[in-house]
Amino acid sequence: MPRTEHWFEPARFGLFVHWGPWAQAGWEASWPLVGGVVGLPLGQDIPADTYHANAETWQPNPAAPEEWIAAAAAAGMRYAVLTTRHHDGFALWPSSYGDYGVARTAPGVDIVGEFVAACRRHGLKIGLYYSLPDWHHPAYPPFTDAMRPYVFGQYPAPTAEGLAEYQAYLRGQITELLTDYGTIETIWFDGAWERSPEMWDVDGLEQLIRQLQPDILINNRLPNHGDFDTPEQFVPPEPPPGPWETCLTMNKSWGFNAIDDHYKSPATLIHTLCEVAGKGGNLLLNIGPDGDGHIPQPQADRLAHFQRWMERNGEAIIGSSAGLKPWQFHGPTTLKGQMLYCHLLMQPVAPVSVRGVPVHHLQQVRILGHSEALPYEIRVPVMDELMDIDGMGEVMIDVPEAYRDPVATVLVLEFDCDPARFEPVAPDMENLA
Ligand code: GLC
């Protein structure tokens, strides 16, 4: 059984947390240090000294992870991923490698430890994000103002000695993260575009990781390795071939960016979860807590919308697999055994249709959150009816207005067989009278 089937694919919905010293200043995560990047249009441009000086005065609140993870659990999420060290190089745990992190600036504080403990308390699987680049490390080498603007493919190479030192640093930090905190379910790399796979020593890292945590999942940003694909800020039109996870911001920034109020609506975000699940993927939805570690109000509001929606409809998401073909229903669908969930993302103006399903095996139609069975009609080809064929047809359901969810109504069709694998039974034409 592929590693991802144990918990990752059934989980479907997770929390991404981007937290670091940038939050205290209200800047986007790391990118302001190098003057910004396309794709993060609201990122600032901050001189390197100013950027790093901010980290010296940041006292991260150890109670913050409990707030995030309690909110994630309430919203129906099943796992969480924390930026343990982003591109700017600041470590959220007391690492003995390098001098940039809480070990020096906030002795006694271990945000990774608090995060791991909070996840375990709330039953969430644990993911640790770790940036391969470190724009502060002396051997990487560090990013300086003279290197602006940041150009893809142009980051200066380390010396041969520097490279060996940097590789040892990566191995050291990864070993700490995967040794000191018990079982970690996934390690989430990022930033591989800056160096060749050989310079990261991806094979050596993979070996080290699997030796430390045999059951861990590695995302595909460790080049040539990885258990799942990570489309960013995007829902693929066609699902990727293997397991995958869309990572998505609620606004246009990963970190707590004080000037970014470009939020997606709660309905847009919930619809994205339905779309992703319908294609057999996961949604890793991001929050950027503020400098004190609190979830900014617009983000907390959106998690509360998920909570309301998931309490009623979570059964159509968690543990589901990809649904029917797009022509079978005007909207995403998900499957769980003999249950077919149809996600209505638009308000119907007429009865809705589900096509190409074994209509004679339909037991019941309901709306999630309501126990009454709904009336429905079926349409089958006239000749099938005449010949009494146990075949495929169309189900037409009138969705009462009073039962509709304001964001996304989920219809559940319960069959006495797996509706996606049913084979029609052909009539015996040999023995016609
Ligand atoms: C990008 C960005 C980074 C962010 C990540 C999340 O790679 O560089 O800031 O953490 O995406 O997927």
GROMACS .gro file of C-alpha atoms and ligand atoms in nm:
model
  445
    1MET     CA    1   0.000   0.000   0.000
    2PRO     CA    2   0.153   0.337  -0.095
    3ARG     CA    3   0.263   0.532   0.211
    4THR     CA    4   0.018   0.814   0.133
    5GLU     CA    5  -0.289   0.594   0.172
    6HIS     CA    6  -0.240   0.548   0.546
    7TRP     CA    7  -0.337   0.896   0.656
    8PHE     CA    8  -0.249   1.160   0.398
    9GLU     CA    9  -0.510   1.097   0.132
   10PRO     CA   10  -0.798   1.031   0.374
   11ALA     CA   11  -0.708   1.350   0.565
   12ARG     CA   12  -0.792   1.579   0.270
   13PHE     CA   13  -0.772   1.904   0.469
   14GLY     CA   14  -0.477   2.054   0.654
   15LEU     CA   15  -0.347   2.380   0.800
   16PHE     CA   16  -0.032   2.550   0.674
   17VAL     CA   17   0.123   2.794   0.923
   18HIS     CA   18   0.376   3.052   0.810
   19TRP     CA   19   0.522   3.206   1.123
   20GLY     CA   20   0.854   3.374   1.186
   21PRO     CA   21   1.005   3.705   1.295
   22TRP     CA   22   0.860   3.880   0.986
   23ALA     CA   23   0.518   3.864   1.155
   24GLN     CA   24   0.630   4.111   1.422
   25ALA     CA   25   0.698   4.371   1.151
   26GLY     CA   26   0.393   4.282   0.944
   27TRP     CA   27   0.602   4.178   0.642
   28GLU     CA   28   0.551   3.888   0.404
   29ALA     CA   29   0.759   3.581   0.494
   30SER     CA   30   1.131   3.605   0.398
   31TRP     CA   31   1.085   3.749   0.048
   32PRO     CA   32   1.113   4.116   0.157
   33LEU     CA   33   1.475   4.038   0.247
   34VAL     CA   34   1.557   3.986  -0.122
   35GLY     CA   35   1.331   4.266  -0.245
   36GLY     CA   36   1.022   4.062  -0.326
   37VAL     CA   37   0.922   3.816  -0.593
   38VAL     CA   38   0.660   3.794  -0.866
   39GLY     CA   39   0.375   3.585  -0.740
   40LEU     CA   40   0.370   3.765  -0.404
   41PRO     CA   41   0.262   4.110  -0.524
   42LEU     CA   42   0.224   4.260  -0.178
   43GLY     CA   43   0.568   4.163  -0.049
   44GLN     CA   44   0.782   4.451   0.080
   45ASP     CA   45   1.141   4.541  -0.007
   46ILE     CA   46   1.344   4.566   0.315
   47PRO     CA   47   1.723   4.617   0.341
   48ALA     CA   48   1.899   4.306   0.473
   49ASP     CA   49   2.021   4.465   0.799
   50THR     CA   50   1.677   4.603   0.881
   51TYR     CA   51   1.518   4.269   0.796
   52HIS     CA   52   1.743   4.067   1.025
   53ALA     CA   53   1.747   4.327   1.306
   54ASN     CA   54   1.374   4.270   1.346
   55ALA     CA   55   1.436   3.907   1.444
   56GLU     CA   56   1.655   4.010   1.737
   57THR     CA   57   1.365   4.167   1.925
   58TRP     CA   58   1.100   3.905   1.852
   59GLN     CA   59   0.984   3.700   2.151
   60PRO     CA   60   0.761   3.430   2.001
   61ASN     CA   61   0.464   3.339   2.217
   62PRO     CA   62   0.485   2.970   2.315
   63ALA     CA   63   0.106   2.954   2.359
   64ALA     CA   64   0.047   3.040   1.993
   65PRO     CA   65   0.049   2.685   1.847
   66GLU     CA   66  -0.236   2.580   2.079
   67GLU     CA   67  -0.451   2.860   1.936
   68TRP     CA   68  -0.375   2.760   1.574
   69ILE     CA   69  -0.422   2.390   1.620
   70ALA     CA   70  -0.742   2.419   1.825
   71ALA     CA   71  -0.885   2.636   1.544
   72ALA     CA   72  -0.764   2.388   1.280
   73ALA     CA   73  -0.920   2.092   1.459
   74ALA     CA   74  -1.248   2.282   1.496
   75ALA     CA   75  -1.243   2.365   1.125
   76GLY     CA   76  -1.224   1.994   1.044
   77MET     CA   77  -0.857   1.985   0.947
   78ARG     CA   78  -0.664   1.662   0.999
   79TYR     CA   79  -0.302   1.775   0.980
   80ALA     CA   80  -0.088   2.084   1.007
   81VAL     CA   81   0.244   2.199   0.863
   82LEU     CA   82   0.461   2.465   1.032
   83THR     CA   83   0.746   2.668   0.881
   84THR     CA   84   1.019   2.552   1.118
   85ARG     CA   85   1.274   2.751   0.919
   86HIS     CA   86   1.177   2.960   0.616
   87HIS     CA   87   1.412   3.102   0.351
   88ASP     CA   88   1.531   3.379   0.586
   89GLY     CA   89   1.704   3.116   0.799
   90PHE     CA   90   1.544   3.181   1.138
   91ALA     CA   91   1.491   2.854   1.329
   92LEU     CA   92   1.179   2.824   1.545
   93TRP     CA   93   1.336   2.551   1.757
   94PRO     CA   94   1.652   2.566   1.971
   95SER     CA   95   1.885   2.431   1.704
   96SER     CA   96   2.249   2.371   1.786
   97TYR     CA   97   2.333   2.443   1.423
   98GLY     CA   98   2.375   2.806   1.324
   99ASP     CA   99   2.312   3.101   1.553
  100TYR     CA  100   1.999   3.244   1.396
  101GLY     CA  101   1.691   3.131   1.579
  102VAL     CA  102   1.513   3.109   1.912
  103ALA     CA  103   1.813   2.936   2.075
  104ARG     CA  104   1.987   3.275   2.088
  105THR     CA  105   1.704   3.530   2.068
  106ALA     CA  106   1.446   3.365   2.296
  107PRO     CA  107   1.621   3.110   2.518
  108GLY     CA  108   1.392   2.845   2.661
  109VAL     CA  109   1.135   2.881   2.383
  110ASP     CA  110   1.070   2.595   2.140
  111ILE     CA  111   0.790   2.670   1.897
  112VAL     CA  112   0.835   2.341   1.709
  113GLY     CA  113   0.799   2.153   2.039
  114GLU     CA  114   0.482   2.348   2.125
  115PHE     CA  115   0.344   2.288   1.776
  116VAL     CA  116   0.409   1.914   1.787
  117ALA     CA  117   0.250   1.888   2.133
  118ALA     CA  118  -0.057   2.085   2.023
  119CYS     CA  119  -0.103   1.863   1.716
  120ARG     CA  120  -0.086   1.551   1.932
  121ARG     CA  121  -0.335   1.696   2.183
  122HIS     CA  122  -0.585   1.763   1.906
  123GLY     CA  123  -0.519   1.447   1.706
  124LEU     CA  124  -0.371   1.619   1.401
  125LYS     CA  125  -0.090   1.465   1.199
  126ILE     CA  126   0.232   1.663   1.211
  127GLY     CA  127   0.413   1.828   0.921
  128LEU     CA  128   0.735   2.026   0.937
  129TYR     CA  129   0.816   2.273   0.657
  130TYR     CA  130   1.187   2.325   0.603
  131SER     CA  131   1.344   2.558   0.345
  132LEU     CA  132   1.645   2.416   0.164
  133PRO     CA  133   1.788   2.766   0.103
  134ASP     CA  134   1.898   2.978   0.398
  135TRP     CA  135   1.952   3.340   0.295
  136HIS     CA  136   2.124   3.416   0.625
  137HIS     CA  137   2.372   3.129   0.659
  138PRO     CA  138   2.736   3.246   0.618
  139ALA     CA  139   2.826   2.954   0.392
  140TYR     CA  140   2.514   2.953   0.172
  141PRO     CA  141   2.616   3.250   0.116
  142PRO     CA  142   2.385   3.507   0.278
  143PHE     CA  143   2.181   3.745   0.065
  144THR     CA  144   2.313   4.102   0.068
  145ASP     CA  145   2.168   4.426  -0.063
  146ALA     CA  146   2.431   4.425  -0.341
  147MET     CA  147   2.267   4.109  -0.479
  148ARG     CA  148   1.933   4.281  -0.547
  149PRO     CA  149   1.722   4.228  -0.743
  150TYR     CA  150   1.671   3.860  -0.679
  151VAL     CA  151   1.685   3.684  -1.016
  152PHE     CA  152   1.585   3.322  -1.057
  153GLY     CA  153   1.890   3.106  -1.131
  154GLN     CA  154   2.138   3.379  -1.032
  155TYR     CA  155   2.188   3.313  -0.660
  156PRO     CA  156   2.567   3.310  -0.601
  157ALA     CA  157   2.720   2.965  -0.557
  158PRO     CA  158   2.896   2.874  -0.234
  159THR     CA  159   3.266   2.785  -0.230
  160ALA     CA  160   3.347   2.413  -0.224
  161GLU     CA  161   3.419   2.441   0.148
  162GLY     CA  162   3.107   2.644   0.202
  163LEU     CA  163   2.899   2.384   0.028
  164ALA     CA  164   3.029   2.105   0.251
  165GLU     CA  165   2.962   2.321   0.556
  166TYR     CA  166   2.611   2.403   0.436
  167GLN     CA  167   2.527   2.040   0.361
  168ALA     CA  168   2.639   1.944   0.711
  169TYR     CA  169   2.417   2.221   0.850
  170LEU     CA  170   2.113   2.093   0.656
  171ARG     CA  171   2.174   1.738   0.775
  172GLY     CA  172   2.223   1.859   1.130
  173GLN     CA  173   1.902   2.059   1.144
  174ILE     CA  174   1.696   1.792   0.969
  175THR     CA  175   1.833   1.533   1.212
  176GLU     CA  176   1.726   1.748   1.507
  177LEU     CA  177   1.376   1.796   1.367
  178LEU     CA  178   1.331   1.426   1.296
  179THR     CA  179   1.488   1.298   1.618
  180ASP     CA  180   1.380   1.527   1.901
  181TYR     CA  181   1.003   1.538   1.853
  182GLY     CA  182   0.882   1.179   1.818
  183THR     CA  183   0.695   1.066   1.509
  184ILE     CA  184   0.668   1.329   1.238
  185GLU     CA  185   0.426   1.241   0.961
  186THR     CA  186   0.556   1.466   0.687
  187ILE     CA  187   0.854   1.685   0.604
  188TRP     CA  188   0.770   1.963   0.364
  189PHE     CA  189   1.067   2.100   0.170
  190ASP     CA  190   1.075   2.422  -0.030
  191GLY     CA  191   1.312   2.638  -0.232
  192ALA     CA  192   1.493   2.365  -0.427
  193TRP     CA  193   1.494   2.587  -0.737
  194GLU     CA  194   1.802   2.770  -0.606
  195ARG     CA  195   2.056   2.488  -0.640
  196SER     CA  196   2.103   2.163  -0.832
  197PRO     CA  197   1.982   1.837  -0.677
  198GLU     CA  198   2.348   1.735  -0.633
  199MET     CA  199   2.426   2.051  -0.437
  200TRP     CA  200   2.143   1.975  -0.197
  201ASP     CA  201   2.258   1.613  -0.190
  202VAL     CA  202   1.899   1.507  -0.231
  203ASP     CA  203   1.979   1.135  -0.232
  204GLY     CA  204   2.175   1.163   0.089
  205LEU     CA  205   1.898   1.367   0.252
  206GLU     CA  206   1.631   1.121   0.148
  207GLN     CA  207   1.829   0.834   0.293
  208LEU     CA  208   1.886   1.020   0.618
  209ILE     CA  209   1.518   1.111   0.651
  210ARG     CA  210   1.388   0.759   0.584
  211GLN     CA  211   1.636   0.619   0.829
  212LEU     CA  212   1.524   0.860   1.103
  213GLN     CA  213   1.149   0.834   1.030
  214PRO     CA  214   1.072   0.526   0.821
  215ASP     CA  215   0.702   0.610   0.772
  216ILE     CA  216   0.741   0.980   0.696
  217LEU     CA  217   0.603   1.138   0.381
  218ILE     CA  218   0.833   1.374   0.188
  219ASN     CA  219   0.679   1.634  -0.043
  220ASN     CA  220   0.798   1.652  -0.401
  221ARG     CA  221   1.006   1.967  -0.341
  222LEU     CA  222   1.300   1.745  -0.254
  223PRO     CA  223   1.387   1.699  -0.622
  224ASN     CA  224   1.367   1.346  -0.763
  225HIS     CA  225   1.203   1.225  -0.444
  226GLY     CA  226   0.878   1.285  -0.275
  227ASP     CA  227   0.556   1.107  -0.200
  228PHE     CA  228   0.314   1.377  -0.313
  229ASP     CA  229   0.286   1.665  -0.557
  230THR     CA  230   0.240   2.024  -0.431
  231PRO     CA  231   0.062   2.256  -0.676
  232GLU     CA  232   0.091   2.604  -0.525
  233GLN     CA  233  -0.193   2.860  -0.522
  234PHE     CA  234  -0.364   2.652  -0.789
  235VAL     CA  235  -0.614   2.371  -0.839
  236PRO     CA  236  -0.492   2.159  -1.131
  237PRO     CA  237  -0.756   2.130  -1.407
  238GLU     CA  238  -0.674   1.762  -1.441
  239PRO     CA  239  -0.571   1.583  -1.123
  240PRO     CA  240  -0.199   1.495  -1.116
  241PRO     CA  241  -0.132   1.120  -1.150
  242GLY     CA  242  -0.030   1.049  -0.789
  243PRO     CA  243  -0.123   1.189  -0.448
  244TRP     CA  244  -0.124   1.569  -0.434
  245GLU     CA  245  -0.194   1.868  -0.219
  246THR     CA  246  -0.278   2.225  -0.323
  247CYS     CA  247  -0.127   2.481  -0.086
  248LEU     CA  248  -0.325   2.802  -0.077
  249THR     CA  249  -0.322   3.138   0.097
  250MET     CA  250  -0.642   3.303   0.220
  251ASN     CA  251  -0.517   3.641   0.093
  252LYS     CA  252  -0.212   3.701  -0.129
  253SER     CA  253   0.060   3.644   0.133
  254TRP     CA  254   0.198   3.349   0.326
  255GLY     CA  255   0.315   3.546   0.627
  256PHE     CA  256   0.125   3.803   0.834
  257ASN     CA  257   0.138   4.089   0.589
  258ALA     CA  258  -0.021   4.394   0.748
  259ILE     CA  259  -0.101   4.559   0.414
  260ASP     CA  260  -0.269   4.255   0.259
  261ASP     CA  261  -0.647   4.259   0.287
  262HIS     CA  262  -0.704   4.087  -0.047
  263TYR     CA  263  -0.896   3.796   0.102
  264LYS     CA  264  -1.075   3.524  -0.087
  265SER     CA  265  -1.434   3.490   0.031
  266PRO     CA  266  -1.524   3.206   0.270
  267ALA     CA  267  -1.739   3.055  -0.007
  268THR     CA  268  -1.449   3.061  -0.254
  269LEU     CA  269  -1.227   2.883  -0.003
  270ILE     CA  270  -1.488   2.621   0.084
  271HIS     CA  271  -1.558   2.563  -0.286
  272THR     CA  272  -1.186   2.511  -0.339
  273LEU     CA  273  -1.188   2.238  -0.075
  274CYS     CA  274  -1.480   2.069  -0.255
  275GLU     CA  275  -1.306   2.099  -0.594
  276VAL     CA  276  -0.979   1.962  -0.462
  277ALA     CA  277  -1.144   1.670  -0.282
  278GLY     CA  278  -1.352   1.596  -0.593
  279LYS     CA  279  -1.027   1.556  -0.786
  280GLY     CA  280  -0.875   1.333  -0.521
  281GLY     CA  281  -0.638   1.592  -0.371
  282ASN     CA  282  -0.576   1.762  -0.037
  283LEU     CA  283  -0.608   2.129   0.053
  284LEU     CA  284  -0.336   2.278   0.273
  285LEU     CA  285  -0.487   2.612   0.370
  286ASN     CA  286  -0.251   2.874   0.508
  287ILE     CA  287  -0.268   3.112   0.801
  288GLY     CA  288  -0.011   3.380   0.881
  289PRO     CA  289  -0.037   3.450   1.255
  290ASP     CA  290   0.059   3.800   1.372
  291GLY     CA  291   0.373   3.881   1.573
  292ASP     CA  292   0.208   3.769   1.898
  293GLY     CA  293   0.101   3.444   1.737
  294HIS     CA  294  -0.269   3.525   1.712
  295ILE     CA  295  -0.467   3.433   1.404
  296PRO     CA  296  -0.562   3.761   1.231
  297GLN     CA  297  -0.938   3.823   1.249
  298PRO     CA  298  -1.015   3.780   0.876
  299GLN     CA  299  -0.835   3.443   0.885
  300ALA     CA  300  -1.007   3.333   1.207
  301ASP     CA  301  -1.342   3.429   1.050
  302ARG     CA  302  -1.269   3.208   0.752
  303LEU     CA  303  -1.173   2.914   0.972
  304ALA     CA  304  -1.503   2.966   1.158
  305HIS     CA  305  -1.689   2.943   0.825
  306PHE     CA  306  -1.511   2.612   0.759
  307GLN     CA  307  -1.606   2.494   1.104
  308ARG     CA  308  -1.976   2.557   1.042
  309TRP     CA  309  -1.964   2.400   0.697
  310MET     CA  310  -1.750   2.101   0.794
  311GLU     CA  311  -1.964   2.016   1.096
  312ARG     CA  312  -2.249   1.951   0.858
  313ASN     CA  313  -2.065   1.840   0.545
  314GLY     CA  314  -1.726   1.710   0.656
  315GLU     CA  315  -1.834   1.351   0.591
  316ALA     CA  316  -1.825   1.433   0.216
  317ILE     CA  317  -1.461   1.544   0.243
  318ILE     CA  318  -1.270   1.351   0.509
  319GLY     CA  319  -1.190   0.996   0.402
  320SER     CA  320  -1.342   1.048   0.058
  321SER     CA  321  -1.188   0.963  -0.275
  322ALA     CA  322  -1.212   1.137  -0.613
  323GLY     CA  323  -1.562   1.142  -0.754
  324LEU     CA  324  -1.736   1.082  -1.084
  325LYS     CA  325  -1.638   1.215  -1.424
  326PRO     CA  326  -1.707   1.586  -1.480
  327TRP     CA  327  -2.001   1.520  -1.717
  328GLN     CA  328  -2.190   1.325  -1.455
  329PHE     CA  329  -2.276   1.619  -1.230
  330HIS     CA  330  -2.253   1.999  -1.256
  331GLY     CA  331  -2.010   2.029  -0.970
  332PRO     CA  332  -1.752   1.827  -0.777
  333THR     CA  333  -1.842   1.485  -0.643
  334THR     CA  334  -1.669   1.261  -0.391
  335LEU     CA  335  -1.708   0.892  -0.314
  336LYS     CA  336  -1.695   0.679  -0.004
  337GLY     CA  337  -1.786   0.315  -0.053
  338GLN     CA  338  -2.151   0.308  -0.162
  339MET     CA  339  -2.207   0.677  -0.090
  340LEU     CA  340  -2.183   0.940  -0.360
  341TYR     CA  341  -2.159   1.302  -0.248
  342CYS     CA  342  -2.260   1.573  -0.495
  343HIS     CA  343  -2.137   1.920  -0.405
  344LEU     CA  344  -2.374   2.189  -0.526
  345LEU     CA  345  -2.168   2.504  -0.562
  346MET     CA  346  -2.443   2.696  -0.738
  347GLN     CA  347  -2.806   2.752  -0.645
  348PRO     CA  348  -3.022   2.527  -0.864
  349VAL     CA  349  -3.304   2.677  -1.071
  350ALA     CA  350  -3.446   2.333  -1.161
  351PRO     CA  351  -3.403   1.976  -1.033
  352VAL     CA  352  -3.036   1.874  -1.042
  353SER     CA  353  -2.921   1.567  -1.236
  354VAL     CA  354  -2.668   1.298  -1.161
  355ARG     CA  355  -2.591   1.098  -1.474
  356GLY     CA  356  -2.447   0.759  -1.555
  357VAL     CA  357  -2.518   0.594  -1.220
  358PRO     CA  358  -2.680   0.256  -1.141
  359VAL     CA  359  -3.024   0.403  -1.076
  360HIS     CA  360  -3.186   0.072  -0.979
  361HIS     CA  361  -2.940   0.042  -0.693
  362LEU     CA  362  -3.014   0.382  -0.546
  363GLN     CA  363  -3.147   0.339  -0.194
  364GLN     CA  364  -3.189   0.694  -0.076
  365VAL     CA  365  -3.113   1.059  -0.146
  366ARG     CA  366  -3.053   1.307   0.136
  367ILE     CA  367  -2.899   1.644   0.197
  368LEU     CA  368  -2.618   1.637   0.449
  369GLY     CA  369  -2.738   1.786   0.774
  370HIS     CA  370  -3.098   1.666   0.721
  371SER     CA  371  -3.219   1.317   0.791
  372GLU     CA  372  -3.529   1.306   0.568
  373ALA     CA  373  -3.509   1.114   0.244
  374LEU     CA  374  -3.570   1.339  -0.057
  375PRO     CA  375  -3.800   1.237  -0.342
  376TYR     CA  376  -3.628   1.186  -0.676
  377GLU     CA  377  -3.705   1.071  -1.025
  378ILE     CA  378  -3.502   0.853  -1.254
  379ARG     CA  379  -3.458   0.855  -1.632
  380VAL     CA  380  -3.337   0.552  -1.821
  381PRO     CA  381  -3.338   0.469  -2.194
  382VAL     CA  382  -3.679   0.336  -2.297
  383MET     CA  383  -3.529   0.018  -2.443
  384ASP     CA  384  -3.351  -0.056  -2.116
  385GLU     CA  385  -3.687  -0.033  -1.944
  386LEU     CA  386  -3.852  -0.257  -2.198
  387MET     CA  387  -3.582  -0.520  -2.167
  388ASP     CA  388  -3.564  -0.483  -1.791
  389ILE     CA  389  -3.193  -0.401  -1.796
  390ASP     CA  390  -3.017  -0.327  -1.470
  391GLY     CA  391  -2.826  -0.038  -1.627
  392MET     CA  392  -2.722   0.320  -1.589
  393GLY     CA  393  -2.946   0.619  -1.580
  394GLU     CA  394  -3.003   0.968  -1.454
  395VAL     CA  395  -3.132   1.074  -1.114
  396MET     CA  396  -3.321   1.404  -1.090
  397ILE     CA  397  -3.350   1.562  -0.750
  398ASP     CA  398  -3.550   1.864  -0.650
  399VAL     CA  399  -3.345   2.039  -0.381
  400PRO     CA  400  -3.585   2.216  -0.145
  401GLU     CA  401  -3.487   2.576  -0.087
  402ALA     CA  402  -3.520   2.547   0.290
  403TYR     CA  403  -3.257   2.271   0.298
  404ARG     CA  404  -2.994   2.452   0.093
  405ASP     CA  405  -2.666   2.546   0.252
  406PRO     CA  406  -2.576   2.913   0.196
  407VAL     CA  407  -2.227   2.815   0.074
  408ALA     CA  408  -2.238   2.461  -0.070
  409THR     CA  409  -2.516   2.205  -0.037
  410VAL     CA  410  -2.407   1.842  -0.037
  411LEU     CA  411  -2.645   1.577  -0.169
  412VAL     CA  412  -2.571   1.223  -0.064
  413LEU     CA  413  -2.686   0.937  -0.284
  414GLU     CA  414  -2.669   0.604  -0.112
  415PHE     CA  415  -2.647   0.295  -0.332
  416ASP     CA  416  -2.637  -0.075  -0.251
  417CYS     CA  417  -2.322  -0.108  -0.466
  418ASP     CA  418  -2.018   0.104  -0.550
  419PRO     CA  419  -2.171   0.349  -0.799
  420ALA     CA  420  -1.840   0.419  -0.972
  421ARG     CA  421  -1.762   0.053  -1.038
  422PHE     CA  422  -2.100  -0.088  -1.127
  423GLU     CA  423  -2.120  -0.291  -1.448
  424PRO     CA  424  -2.461  -0.300  -1.620
  425VAL     CA  425  -2.602  -0.647  -1.674
  426ALA     CA  426  -2.674  -0.717  -2.041
  427PRO     CA  427  -2.995  -0.916  -2.121
  428ASP     CA  428  -2.966  -1.263  -2.260
  429MET     CA  429  -3.048  -1.221  -2.631
  430GLU     CA  430  -2.970  -1.582  -2.727
  431ASN     CA  431  -3.282  -1.739  -2.590
  432LEU     CA  432  -3.545  -1.508  -2.732
  433ALA     CA  433  -3.879  -1.688  -2.770
  434GLC     C1  434   0.694   2.938  -0.221
  434GLC     C2  435   0.748   3.058  -0.147
  434GLC     C3  436   0.737   3.047  -0.001
  434GLC     C4  437   0.621   2.972   0.054
  434GLC     C5  438   0.593   2.847  -0.024
  434GLC     C6  439   0.470   2.774   0.018
  434GLC     O1  440   0.788   2.844  -0.250
  434GLC     O2  441   0.882   3.081  -0.177
  434GLC     O3  442   0.744   3.175   0.054
  434GLC     O4  443   0.655   2.934   0.182
  434GLC     O5  444   0.585   2.877  -0.158
  434GLC     O6  445   0.438   2.673  -0.073
   0.00000   0.00000   0.00000
